[in-house]
Structure formats: C-alpha cells, structure tokens
Amino acid sequence: NQVPQVAVMSTDLADILRFCISPDEFVPLRREIEILERYTEIQRIRLSGAFTLEVDVPEELQNCPVPKMILQPIAENAILHGLEGVENGCIRVSAAQRDGVLEIAVSDNGRGLPEDMKGPFRHRDQERDRGHLGLYNVHTILQKHYGERFGLYLEDGPDGRGAVVRATLPLRRGEESKC
C-alpha cells in the first residue's frame, strides 16, 4: 500500500533479529544502542510517536563491551509500564564510569515506580514479577557474568517524576577504545 513505515519497521525488525541470533554474547555499547534505536523506532511507529529517545553516551564509552540485549528490555519496560498514557514521553539513555564500574541509566518521564520495585532489583515471586520479566532477565545476565555486586538498581527519576533503571557492570576495555 505504499506505506513507507512498513518498510522501516521491516528493516528494523530484520536488523534486530540478525543481532539476536548472532553468536556474540558481548557487543560494543555502541551496537547495543543502535539496536535500541531500531526497537524504539518500531515502537514510535506503532504508538504514533508517543515518545522520544535521547542518547547521551560519551564517545570513550561507546566501544565498551556489554552483554547483548540488555538495553531493549529496560526500554520496553519503560514504554509498557512507565509511559502508558503519558503525553510527550521521553526515554533517555546515558552512561558514565565510576571507580571501574560502567553505569548505564535508562530513565523516563513517566508515571514512576511502585514503592515495592525501588532499590536493588531482586527476584520476587512470579505473580509480583509478572510483566517485568525483561528486567529480571537483564539483572540475572549481569549477575551471571559479573557477580552479585552488579545488576540493576531502580529508583524514582529526578524530582520524583518518572523512573531510572541503572545497569552496573565492570568497566572493560573494548578493542578500539580506552574504556
């Protein structure tokens, strides 16, 4: 039907699927962000542009290796739970290094977190985790690779608006970077 959005969504989906089936367990943070941009482009088309994505990751951190597919589930959680019914929604991805730790934050300007989800992400019984399986999986992957010191931490956004999910992992050197 000459709908350019279908072509964009198809291309994005194909890129995401190729990425998912690749044998690499770790990818440069730059590539992880590219896949997140593809995913959010699909969701913006689906939701008629209901939100924007902002990325603020310093160049020196973009080649740091991270486990594959850790950002998409966090953003998906923000879209499904945080931004539902919010006008001019925004998801922001940022990264910083602190004392040998790479901290990647995914924040939104949505409804915020329920009180029982704030703090270090811990496995809760299946009924209470319903709808947050992606967060649980990312937390488990980070702890599996790096130990219990690392994982996800959830908090309210600045001024009590929205939510921030922080993924922490050891700062590793990428092949082409100084991170």
mmCIF file of N, CA and C in Angstrom, residues 8-143:
data_model
loop_
_atom_site.group_PDB
_atom_site.id
_atom_site.type_symbol
_atom_site.label_atom_id
_atom_site.label_comp_id
_atom_site.label_asym_id
_atom_site.label_seq_id
_atom_site.Cartn_x
_atom_site.Cartn_y
_atom_site.Cartn_z
ATOM 1 N N VAL A 8 10.252 0.635 6.892
ATOM 2 C CA VAL A 8 11.129 0.997 8.007
ATOM 3 C C VAL A 8 11.029 -0.057 9.104
ATOM 4 N N MET A 9 9.816 -0.428 9.476
ATOM 5 C CA MET A 9 9.625 -1.425 10.532
ATOM 6 C C MET A 9 10.217 -2.773 10.133
ATOM 7 N N SER A 10 10.058 -3.157 8.883
ATOM 8 C CA SER A 10 10.600 -4.435 8.410
ATOM 9 C C SER A 10 12.121 -4.440 8.463
ATOM 10 N N THR A 11 12.742 -3.355 8.031
ATOM 11 C CA THR A 11 14.195 -3.242 8.075
ATOM 12 C C THR A 11 14.699 -3.276 9.511
ATOM 13 N N ASP A 12 14.033 -2.523 10.389
ATOM 14 C CA ASP A 12 14.427 -2.503 11.803
ATOM 15 C C ASP A 12 14.294 -3.884 12.435
ATOM 16 N N LEU A 13 13.187 -4.534 12.175
ATOM 17 C CA LEU A 13 12.958 -5.862 12.745
ATOM 18 C C LEU A 13 13.992 -6.862 12.238
ATOM 19 N N ALA A 14 14.312 -6.808 10.959
ATOM 20 C CA ALA A 14 15.316 -7.718 10.401
ATOM 21 C C ALA A 14 16.676 -7.495 11.062
ATOM 22 N N ASP A 15 17.047 -6.231 11.291
ATOM 23 C CA ASP A 15 18.322 -5.920 11.938
ATOM 24 C C ASP A 15 18.337 -6.446 13.379
ATOM 25 N N ILE A 16 17.243 -6.265 14.095
ATOM 26 C CA ILE A 16 17.148 -6.759 15.468
ATOM 27 C C ILE A 16 17.248 -8.279 15.498
ATOM 28 N N LEU A 17 16.566 -8.954 14.592
ATOM 29 C CA LEU A 17 16.608 -10.422 14.561
ATOM 30 C C LEU A 17 18.006 -10.941 14.233
ATOM 31 N N ARG A 18 18.684 -10.316 13.265
ATOM 32 C CA ARG A 18 20.067 -10.716 12.947
ATOM 33 C C ARG A 18 20.963 -10.540 14.163
ATOM 34 N N PHE A 19 20.774 -9.458 14.861
ATOM 35 C CA PHE A 19 21.552 -9.168 16.065
ATOM 36 C C PHE A 19 21.304 -10.235 17.133
ATOM 37 N N CYS A 20 20.051 -10.585 17.335
ATOM 38 C CA CYS A 20 19.687 -11.568 18.366
ATOM 39 C C CYS A 20 20.252 -12.956 18.075
ATOM 40 N N ILE A 21 20.287 -13.348 16.814
ATOM 41 C CA ILE A 21 20.754 -14.705 16.511
ATOM 42 C C ILE A 21 22.251 -14.794 16.281
ATOM 43 N N SER A 22 22.922 -13.648 16.317
ATOM 44 C CA SER A 22 24.380 -13.700 16.160
ATOM 45 C C SER A 22 24.969 -14.427 17.366
ATOM 46 N N PRO A 23 26.104 -15.109 17.170
ATOM 47 C CA PRO A 23 26.670 -15.902 18.270
ATOM 48 C C PRO A 23 27.366 -15.071 19.347
ATOM 49 N N ASP A 24 27.539 -13.785 19.120
ATOM 50 C CA ASP A 24 28.251 -12.941 20.083
ATOM 51 C C ASP A 24 27.453 -12.765 21.369
ATOM 52 N N GLU A 25 28.102 -13.022 22.489
ATOM 53 C CA GLU A 25 27.469 -12.782 23.790
ATOM 54 C C GLU A 25 27.640 -11.335 24.221
ATOM 55 N N PHE A 26 28.742 -10.723 23.790
ATOM 56 C CA PHE A 26 29.060 -9.348 24.147
ATOM 57 C C PHE A 26 29.203 -8.521 22.885
ATOM 58 N N VAL A 27 28.764 -7.264 22.965
ATOM 59 C CA VAL A 27 28.841 -6.348 21.830
ATOM 60 C C VAL A 27 29.302 -4.991 22.349
ATOM 61 N N PRO A 28 29.853 -4.146 21.472
ATOM 62 C CA PRO A 28 30.176 -2.786 21.915
ATOM 63 C C PRO A 28 28.893 -2.054 22.312
ATOM 64 N N LEU A 29 28.987 -1.222 23.329
ATOM 65 C CA LEU A 29 27.822 -0.451 23.775
ATOM 66 C C LEU A 29 27.211 0.315 22.611
ATOM 67 N N ARG A 30 28.032 0.774 21.688
ATOM 68 C CA ARG A 30 27.545 1.493 20.503
ATOM 69 C C ARG A 30 26.526 0.646 19.716
ATOM 70 N N ARG A 31 26.838 -0.640 19.532
ATOM 71 C CA ARG A 31 25.936 -1.528 18.777
ATOM 72 C C ARG A 31 24.655 -1.790 19.576
ATOM 73 N N GLU A 32 24.779 -1.933 20.865
ATOM 74 C CA GLU A 32 23.600 -2.127 21.721
ATOM 75 C C GLU A 32 22.659 -0.926 21.607
ATOM 76 N N ILE A 33 23.233 0.268 21.538
ATOM 77 C CA ILE A 33 22.424 1.484 21.386
ATOM 78 C C ILE A 33 21.766 1.525 20.010
ATOM 79 N N GLU A 34 22.487 1.103 18.965
ATOM 80 C CA GLU A 34 21.893 1.059 17.619
ATOM 81 C C GLU A 34 20.665 0.155 17.602
ATOM 82 N N ILE A 35 20.750 -0.992 18.249
ATOM 83 C CA ILE A 35 19.612 -1.913 18.283
ATOM 84 C C ILE A 35 18.459 -1.304 19.077
ATOM 85 N N LEU A 36 18.784 -0.607 20.162
ATOM 86 C CA LEU A 36 17.742 0.078 20.933
ATOM 87 C C LEU A 36 17.058 1.137 20.081
ATOM 88 N N GLU A 37 17.824 1.852 19.277
ATOM 89 C CA GLU A 37 17.232 2.860 18.392
ATOM 90 C C GLU A 37 16.295 2.210 17.382
ATOM 91 N N ARG A 38 16.677 1.062 16.852
ATOM 92 C CA ARG A 38 15.803 0.323 15.919
ATOM 93 C C ARG A 38 14.502 -0.077 16.619
ATOM 94 N N TYR A 39 14.638 -0.636 17.834
ATOM 95 C CA TYR A 39 13.465 -1.070 18.584
ATOM 96 C C TYR A 39 12.532 0.111 18.890
ATOM 97 N N THR A 40 13.095 1.221 19.351
ATOM 98 C CA THR A 40 12.231 2.358 19.694
ATOM 99 C C THR A 40 11.604 2.982 18.447
ATOM 100 N N GLU A 41 12.286 2.886 17.308
ATOM 101 C CA GLU A 41 11.684 3.381 16.067
ATOM 102 C C GLU A 41 10.428 2.571 15.733
ATOM 103 N N ILE A 42 10.503 1.265 15.905
ATOM 104 C CA ILE A 42 9.324 0.412 15.684
ATOM 105 C C ILE A 42 8.204 0.813 16.640
ATOM 106 N N GLN A 43 8.542 0.994 17.900
ATOM 107 C CA GLN A 43 7.521 1.335 18.892
ATOM 108 C C GLN A 43 6.937 2.727 18.646
ATOM 109 N N ARG A 44 7.747 3.680 18.209
ATOM 110 C CA ARG A 44 7.217 5.016 17.910
ATOM 111 C C ARG A 44 6.233 4.967 16.742
ATOM 112 N N ILE A 45 6.524 4.131 15.748
ATOM 113 C CA ILE A 45 5.584 3.984 14.627
ATOM 114 C C ILE A 45 4.297 3.347 15.135
ATOM 115 N N ARG A 46 4.436 2.276 15.906
ATOM 116 C CA ARG A 46 3.268 1.588 16.476
ATOM 117 C C ARG A 46 2.408 2.518 17.320
ATOM 118 N N LEU A 47 3.064 3.366 18.115
ATOM 119 C CA LEU A 47 2.364 4.215 19.080
ATOM 120 C C LEU A 47 2.202 5.647 18.590
ATOM 121 N N SER A 48 2.336 5.861 17.302
ATOM 122 C CA SER A 48 2.157 7.180 16.678
ATOM 123 C C SER A 48 3.013 8.267 17.314
ATOM 124 N N GLY A 49 4.278 7.941 17.532
ATOM 125 C CA GLY A 49 5.210 8.953 18.029
ATOM 126 C C GLY A 49 4.954 9.403 19.449
ATOM 127 N N ALA A 50 4.444 8.527 20.296
ATOM 128 C CA ALA A 50 4.065 8.903 21.658
ATOM 129 C C ALA A 50 5.247 9.227 22.568
ATOM 130 N N PHE A 51 6.471 8.956 22.131
ATOM 131 C CA PHE A 51 7.639 9.232 22.965
ATOM 132 C C PHE A 51 8.856 9.464 22.086
ATOM 133 N N THR A 52 9.902 9.987 22.706
ATOM 134 C CA THR A 52 11.170 10.188 22.016
ATOM 135 C C THR A 52 12.261 9.410 22.750
ATOM 136 N N LEU A 53 13.367 9.219 22.071
ATOM 137 C CA LEU A 53 14.534 8.573 22.657
ATOM 138 C C LEU A 53 15.698 9.545 22.580
ATOM 139 N N GLU A 54 16.371 9.763 23.718
ATOM 140 C CA GLU A 54 17.573 10.583 23.765
ATOM 141 C C GLU A 54 18.718 9.703 24.236
ATOM 142 N N VAL A 55 19.870 9.831 23.606
ATOM 143 C CA VAL A 55 21.042 9.041 23.984
ATOM 144 C C VAL A 55 22.176 10.007 24.314
ATOM 145 N N ASP A 56 22.758 9.831 25.489
ATOM 146 C CA ASP A 56 23.878 10.642 25.936
ATOM 147 C C ASP A 56 24.958 9.710 26.485
ATOM 148 N N VAL A 57 25.757 9.172 25.573
ATOM 149 C CA VAL A 57 26.824 8.242 25.949
ATOM 150 C C VAL A 57 28.134 8.810 25.415
ATOM 151 N N PRO A 58 29.082 9.090 26.311
ATOM 152 C CA PRO A 58 30.364 9.640 25.853
ATOM 153 C C PRO A 58 31.050 8.710 24.856
ATOM 154 N N GLU A 59 31.718 9.305 23.906
ATOM 155 C CA GLU A 59 32.406 8.551 22.856
ATOM 156 C C GLU A 59 33.371 7.519 23.449
ATOM 157 N N GLU A 60 34.052 7.873 24.527
ATOM 158 C CA GLU A 60 35.047 6.963 25.103
ATOM 159 C C GLU A 60 34.425 5.714 25.732
ATOM 160 N N LEU A 61 33.118 5.691 25.919
ATOM 161 C CA LEU A 61 32.451 4.506 26.482
ATOM 162 C C LEU A 61 31.735 3.673 25.424
ATOM 163 N N GLN A 62 31.633 4.172 24.212
ATOM 164 C CA GLN A 62 30.817 3.513 23.203
ATOM 165 C C GLN A 62 31.376 2.179 22.718
ATOM 166 N N ASN A 63 32.661 1.931 22.889
ATOM 167 C CA ASN A 63 33.218 0.646 22.466
ATOM 168 C C ASN A 63 33.354 -0.343 23.619
ATOM 169 N N CYS A 64 32.908 0.028 24.797
ATOM 170 C CA CYS A 64 32.965 -0.891 25.936
ATOM 171 C C CYS A 64 32.080 -2.104 25.659
ATOM 172 N N PRO A 65 32.597 -3.306 25.865
ATOM 173 C CA PRO A 65 31.769 -4.499 25.636
ATOM 174 C C PRO A 65 30.730 -4.671 26.743
ATOM 175 N N VAL A 66 29.505 -4.979 26.328
ATOM 176 C CA VAL A 66 28.395 -5.232 27.257
ATOM 177 C C VAL A 66 27.675 -6.495 26.792
ATOM 178 N N PRO A 67 26.981 -7.168 27.700
ATOM 179 C CA PRO A 67 26.178 -8.316 27.254
ATOM 180 C C PRO A 67 25.123 -7.850 26.248
ATOM 181 N N LYS A 68 24.921 -8.667 25.250
ATOM 182 C CA LYS A 68 23.960 -8.364 24.189
ATOM 183 C C LYS A 68 22.535 -8.318 24.749
ATOM 184 N N MET A 69 21.733 -7.387 24.264
ATOM 185 C CA MET A 69 20.300 -7.251 24.560
ATOM 186 C C MET A 69 20.010 -6.927 26.032
ATOM 187 N N ILE A 70 20.763 -5.971 26.588
ATOM 188 C CA ILE A 70 20.428 -5.537 27.941
ATOM 189 C C ILE A 70 19.623 -4.235 27.953
ATOM 190 N N LEU A 71 19.727 -3.409 26.926
ATOM 191 C CA LEU A 71 19.012 -2.132 26.918
ATOM 192 C C LEU A 71 17.572 -2.260 26.443
ATOM 193 N N GLN A 72 17.328 -3.080 25.444
ATOM 194 C CA GLN A 72 15.976 -3.194 24.880
ATOM 195 C C GLN A 72 14.938 -3.601 25.928
ATOM 196 N N PRO A 73 15.185 -4.615 26.767
ATOM 197 C CA PRO A 73 14.160 -4.976 27.753
ATOM 198 C C PRO A 73 13.888 -3.869 28.772
ATOM 199 N N ILE A 74 14.911 -3.088 29.113
ATOM 200 C CA ILE A 74 14.704 -1.988 30.052
ATOM 201 C C ILE A 74 13.839 -0.908 29.408
ATOM 202 N N ALA A 75 14.135 -0.568 28.151
ATOM 203 C CA ALA A 75 13.325 0.424 27.436
ATOM 204 C C ALA A 75 11.907 -0.087 27.214
ATOM 205 N N GLU A 76 11.775 -1.362 26.892
ATOM 206 C CA GLU A 76 10.435 -1.941 26.702
ATOM 207 C C GLU A 76 9.616 -1.809 27.985
ATOM 208 N N ASN A 77 10.230 -2.067 29.118
ATOM 209 C CA ASN A 77 9.542 -1.927 30.394
ATOM 210 C C ASN A 77 9.078 -0.482 30.603
ATOM 211 N N ALA A 78 9.932 0.480 30.258
ATOM 212 C CA ALA A 78 9.571 1.894 30.384
ATOM 213 C C ALA A 78 8.395 2.242 29.476
ATOM 214 N N ILE A 79 8.413 1.735 28.255
ATOM 215 C CA ILE A 79 7.334 2.032 27.301
ATOM 216 C C ILE A 79 6.014 1.418 27.778
ATOM 217 N N LEU A 80 6.055 0.155 28.179
ATOM 218 C CA LEU A 80 4.832 -0.553 28.557
ATOM 219 C C LEU A 80 4.264 -0.110 29.894
ATOM 220 N N HIS A 81 5.132 0.171 30.863
ATOM 221 C CA HIS A 81 4.650 0.451 32.215
ATOM 222 C C HIS A 81 4.778 1.910 32.623
ATOM 223 N N GLY A 82 5.834 2.579 32.197
ATOM 224 C CA GLY A 82 6.062 3.939 32.653
ATOM 225 C C GLY A 82 5.410 5.003 31.805
ATOM 226 N N LEU A 83 5.425 4.825 30.486
ATOM 227 C CA LEU A 83 4.950 5.880 29.591
ATOM 228 C C LEU A 83 3.505 5.702 29.145
ATOM 229 N N GLU A 84 2.871 4.630 29.553
ATOM 230 C CA GLU A 84 1.478 4.405 29.155
ATOM 231 C C GLU A 84 0.607 5.575 29.613
ATOM 232 N N GLY A 85 -0.044 6.213 28.658
ATOM 233 C CA GLY A 85 -0.934 7.332 28.951
ATOM 234 C C GLY A 85 -0.226 8.654 29.212
ATOM 235 N N VAL A 86 1.082 8.717 29.004
ATOM 236 C CA VAL A 86 1.849 9.940 29.245
ATOM 237 C C VAL A 86 2.031 10.671 27.923
ATOM 238 N N GLU A 87 1.706 11.957 27.916
ATOM 239 C CA GLU A 87 1.938 12.768 26.717
ATOM 240 C C GLU A 87 3.390 13.208 26.689
ATOM 241 N N ASN A 88 3.958 13.304 25.505
ATOM 242 C CA ASN A 88 5.344 13.746 25.335
ATOM 243 C C ASN A 88 6.318 12.924 26.170
ATOM 244 N N GLY A 89 6.151 11.611 26.098
ATOM 245 C CA GLY A 89 7.050 10.729 26.830
ATOM 246 C C GLY A 89 8.457 10.792 26.281
ATOM 247 N N CYS A 90 9.417 10.518 27.154
ATOM 248 C CA CYS A 90 10.816 10.545 26.748
ATOM 249 C C CYS A 90 11.568 9.447 27.488
ATOM 250 N N ILE A 91 12.363 8.700 26.741
ATOM 251 C CA ILE A 91 13.275 7.728 27.324
ATOM 252 C C ILE A 91 14.675 8.252 27.046
ATOM 253 N N ARG A 92 15.498 8.243 28.082
ATOM 254 C CA ARG A 92 16.861 8.767 27.951
ATOM 255 C C ARG A 92 17.848 7.698 28.391
ATOM 256 N N VAL A 93 18.863 7.470 27.561
ATOM 257 C CA VAL A 93 19.921 6.513 27.875
ATOM 258 C C VAL A 93 21.205 7.305 28.072
ATOM 259 N N SER A 94 21.857 7.065 29.201
ATOM 260 C CA SER A 94 23.126 7.721 29.470
ATOM 261 C C SER A 94 24.088 6.696 30.051
ATOM 262 N N ALA A 95 25.364 7.008 30.002
ATOM 263 C CA ALA A 95 26.379 6.112 30.551
ATOM 264 C C ALA A 95 27.475 6.943 31.196
ATOM 265 N N ALA A 96 28.051 6.376 32.250
ATOM 266 C CA ALA A 96 29.156 7.024 32.953
ATOM 267 C C ALA A 96 30.042 5.943 33.547
ATOM 268 N N GLN A 97 31.259 6.320 33.849
ATOM 269 C CA GLN A 97 32.165 5.391 34.525
ATOM 270 C C GLN A 97 32.473 5.960 35.904
ATOM 271 N N ARG A 98 32.436 5.072 36.896
ATOM 272 C CA ARG A 98 32.726 5.464 38.272
ATOM 273 C C ARG A 98 33.514 4.347 38.942
ATOM 274 N N ASP A 99 34.731 4.628 39.341
ATOM 275 C CA ASP A 99 35.535 3.664 40.101
ATOM 276 C C ASP A 99 35.577 2.281 39.460
ATOM 277 N N GLY A 100 35.848 2.236 38.155
ATOM 278 C CA GLY A 100 35.966 0.957 37.465
ATOM 279 C C GLY A 100 34.641 0.288 37.139
ATOM 280 N N VAL A 101 33.535 1.016 37.318
ATOM 281 C CA VAL A 101 32.199 0.475 37.039
ATOM 282 C C VAL A 101 31.578 1.277 35.900
ATOM 283 N N LEU A 102 31.017 0.563 34.934
ATOM 284 C CA LEU A 102 30.238 1.190 33.866
ATOM 285 C C LEU A 102 28.793 1.209 34.329
ATOM 286 N N GLU A 103 28.220 2.394 34.385
ATOM 287 C CA GLU A 103 26.836 2.548 34.804
ATOM 288 C C GLU A 103 26.025 3.075 33.626
ATOM 289 N N ILE A 104 25.047 2.290 33.212
ATOM 290 C CA ILE A 104 24.180 2.682 32.107
ATOM 291 C C ILE A 104 22.802 2.941 32.697
ATOM 292 N N ALA A 105 22.296 4.152 32.508
ATOM 293 C CA ALA A 105 20.994 4.524 33.065
ATOM 294 C C ALA A 105 19.974 4.680 31.942
ATOM 295 N N VAL A 106 18.815 4.077 32.130
ATOM 296 C CA VAL A 106 17.675 4.257 31.231
ATOM 297 C C VAL A 106 16.590 4.920 32.068
ATOM 298 N N SER A 107 16.274 6.155 31.726
ATOM 299 C CA SER A 107 15.288 6.899 32.504
ATOM 300 C C SER A 107 14.114 7.294 31.623
ATOM 301 N N ASP A 108 12.995 7.569 32.275
ATOM 302 C CA ASP A 108 11.807 8.037 31.551
ATOM 303 C C ASP A 108 11.134 9.129 32.361
ATOM 304 N N ASN A 109 10.219 9.829 31.727
ATOM 305 C CA ASN A 109 9.466 10.882 32.404
ATOM 306 C C ASN A 109 8.017 10.437 32.632
ATOM 307 N N GLY A 110 7.852 9.162 32.887
ATOM 308 C CA GLY A 110 6.519 8.581 33.022
ATOM 309 C C GLY A 110 5.968 8.607 34.436
ATOM 310 N N ARG A 111 5.205 7.576 34.750
ATOM 311 C CA ARG A 111 4.426 7.513 35.986
ATOM 312 C C ARG A 111 5.245 7.182 37.224
ATOM 313 N N GLY A 112 6.473 6.764 37.064
ATOM 314 C CA GLY A 112 7.286 6.412 38.221
ATOM 315 C C GLY A 112 7.134 4.953 38.584
ATOM 316 N N LEU A 113 7.788 4.574 39.663
ATOM 317 C CA LEU A 113 7.822 3.175 40.086
ATOM 318 C C LEU A 113 6.907 2.927 41.272
ATOM 319 N N PRO A 114 6.315 1.739 41.320
ATOM 320 C CA PRO A 114 5.629 1.362 42.555
ATOM 321 C C PRO A 114 6.676 1.241 43.665
ATOM 322 N N GLU A 115 6.277 1.522 44.884
ATOM 323 C CA GLU A 115 7.215 1.519 46.014
ATOM 324 C C GLU A 115 7.978 0.207 46.147
ATOM 325 N N ASP A 116 7.300 -0.925 45.872
ATOM 326 C CA ASP A 116 7.951 -2.226 46.078
ATOM 327 C C ASP A 116 8.985 -2.574 45.012
ATOM 328 N N MET A 117 9.123 -1.744 43.980
ATOM 329 C CA MET A 117 10.128 -2.023 42.944
ATOM 330 C C MET A 117 11.390 -1.191 43.107
ATOM 331 N N LYS A 118 11.412 -0.254 44.034
ATOM 332 C CA LYS A 118 12.563 0.631 44.190
ATOM 333 C C LYS A 118 13.705 -0.090 44.896
ATOM 334 N N GLY A 119 14.924 0.274 44.507
ATOM 335 C CA GLY A 119 16.114 -0.293 45.138
ATOM 336 C C GLY A 119 16.753 -1.337 44.247
ATOM 337 N N PRO A 120 17.644 -2.172 44.827
ATOM 338 C CA PRO A 120 18.270 -3.233 44.034
ATOM 339 C C PRO A 120 17.203 -4.187 43.524
ATOM 340 N N PHE A 121 17.318 -4.571 42.275
ATOM 341 C CA PHE A 121 16.326 -5.484 41.704
ATOM 342 C C PHE A 121 16.588 -6.885 42.227
ATOM 343 N N ARG A 122 15.597 -7.437 42.857
ATOM 344 C CA ARG A 122 15.710 -8.792 43.395
ATOM 345 C C ARG A 122 14.562 -9.623 42.840
ATOM 346 N N HIS A 123 14.806 -10.913 42.778
ATOM 347 C CA HIS A 123 13.745 -11.805 42.297
ATOM 348 C C HIS A 123 12.592 -11.795 43.296
ATOM 349 N N ARG A 124 11.434 -11.554 42.805
ATOM 350 C CA ARG A 124 10.228 -11.591 43.627
ATOM 351 C C ARG A 124 9.410 -12.785 43.160
ATOM 352 N N ASP A 125 8.393 -13.141 43.906
ATOM 353 C CA ASP A 125 7.594 -14.294 43.472
ATOM 354 C C ASP A 125 6.996 -14.018 42.093
ATOM 355 N N GLN A 126 6.660 -15.056 41.380
ATOM 356 C CA GLN A 126 6.250 -14.950 39.977
ATOM 357 C C GLN A 126 5.065 -14.014 39.762
ATOM 358 N N GLU A 127 4.108 -13.995 40.659
ATOM 359 C CA GLU A 127 2.946 -13.123 40.463
ATOM 360 C C GLU A 127 3.343 -11.656 40.525
ATOM 361 N N ARG A 128 4.215 -11.305 41.448
ATOM 362 C CA ARG A 128 4.617 -9.912 41.567
ATOM 363 C C ARG A 128 5.559 -9.516 40.444
ATOM 364 N N ASP A 129 6.286 -10.451 39.880
ATOM 365 C CA ASP A 129 7.192 -10.159 38.770
ATOM 366 C C ASP A 129 6.479 -10.098 37.434
ATOM 367 N N ARG A 130 5.246 -10.528 37.401
ATOM 368 C CA ARG A 130 4.507 -10.575 36.138
ATOM 369 C C ARG A 130 4.590 -9.217 35.426
ATOM 370 N N GLY A 131 5.014 -9.244 34.199
ATOM 371 C CA GLY A 131 5.135 -8.014 33.427
ATOM 372 C C GLY A 131 6.514 -7.381 33.496
ATOM 373 N N HIS A 132 7.402 -7.914 34.347
ATOM 374 C CA HIS A 132 8.740 -7.348 34.464
ATOM 375 C C HIS A 132 9.806 -8.408 34.228
ATOM 376 N N LEU A 133 9.479 -9.398 33.425
ATOM 377 C CA LEU A 133 10.396 -10.493 33.150
ATOM 378 C C LEU A 133 11.679 -9.994 32.474
ATOM 379 N N GLY A 134 11.560 -8.994 31.608
ATOM 380 C CA GLY A 134 12.736 -8.450 30.935
ATOM 381 C C GLY A 134 13.740 -7.871 31.917
ATOM 382 N N LEU A 135 13.256 -7.128 32.923
ATOM 383 C CA LEU A 135 14.156 -6.585 33.943
ATOM 384 C C LEU A 135 14.832 -7.712 34.709
ATOM 385 N N TYR A 136 14.058 -8.712 35.065
ATOM 386 C CA TYR A 136 14.614 -9.855 35.795
ATOM 387 C C TYR A 136 15.702 -10.539 34.956
ATOM 388 N N ASN A 137 15.446 -10.729 33.675
ATOM 389 C CA ASN A 137 16.421 -11.390 32.802
ATOM 390 C C ASN A 137 17.719 -10.582 32.683
ATOM 391 N N VAL A 138 17.601 -9.271 32.518
ATOM 392 C CA VAL A 138 18.797 -8.430 32.421
ATOM 393 C C VAL A 138 19.582 -8.493 33.726
ATOM 394 N N HIS A 139 18.898 -8.385 34.847
ATOM 395 C CA HIS A 139 19.560 -8.461 36.153
ATOM 396 C C HIS A 139 20.292 -9.798 36.307
ATOM 397 N N THR A 140 19.629 -10.876 35.926
ATOM 398 C CA THR A 140 20.225 -12.213 36.028
ATOM 399 C C THR A 140 21.454 -12.336 35.139
ATOM 400 N N ILE A 141 21.389 -11.819 33.920
ATOM 401 C CA ILE A 141 22.520 -11.868 32.992
ATOM 402 C C ILE A 141 23.714 -11.103 33.566
ATOM 403 N N LEU A 142 23.465 -9.914 34.100
ATOM 404 C CA LEU A 142 24.559 -9.121 34.666
ATOM 405 C C LEU A 142 25.195 -9.833 35.855
ATOM 406 N N GLN A 143 24.368 -10.416 36.717
ATOM 407 C CA GLN A 143 24.932 -11.111 37.878
ATOM 408 C C GLN A 143 25.636 -12.408 37.472
#
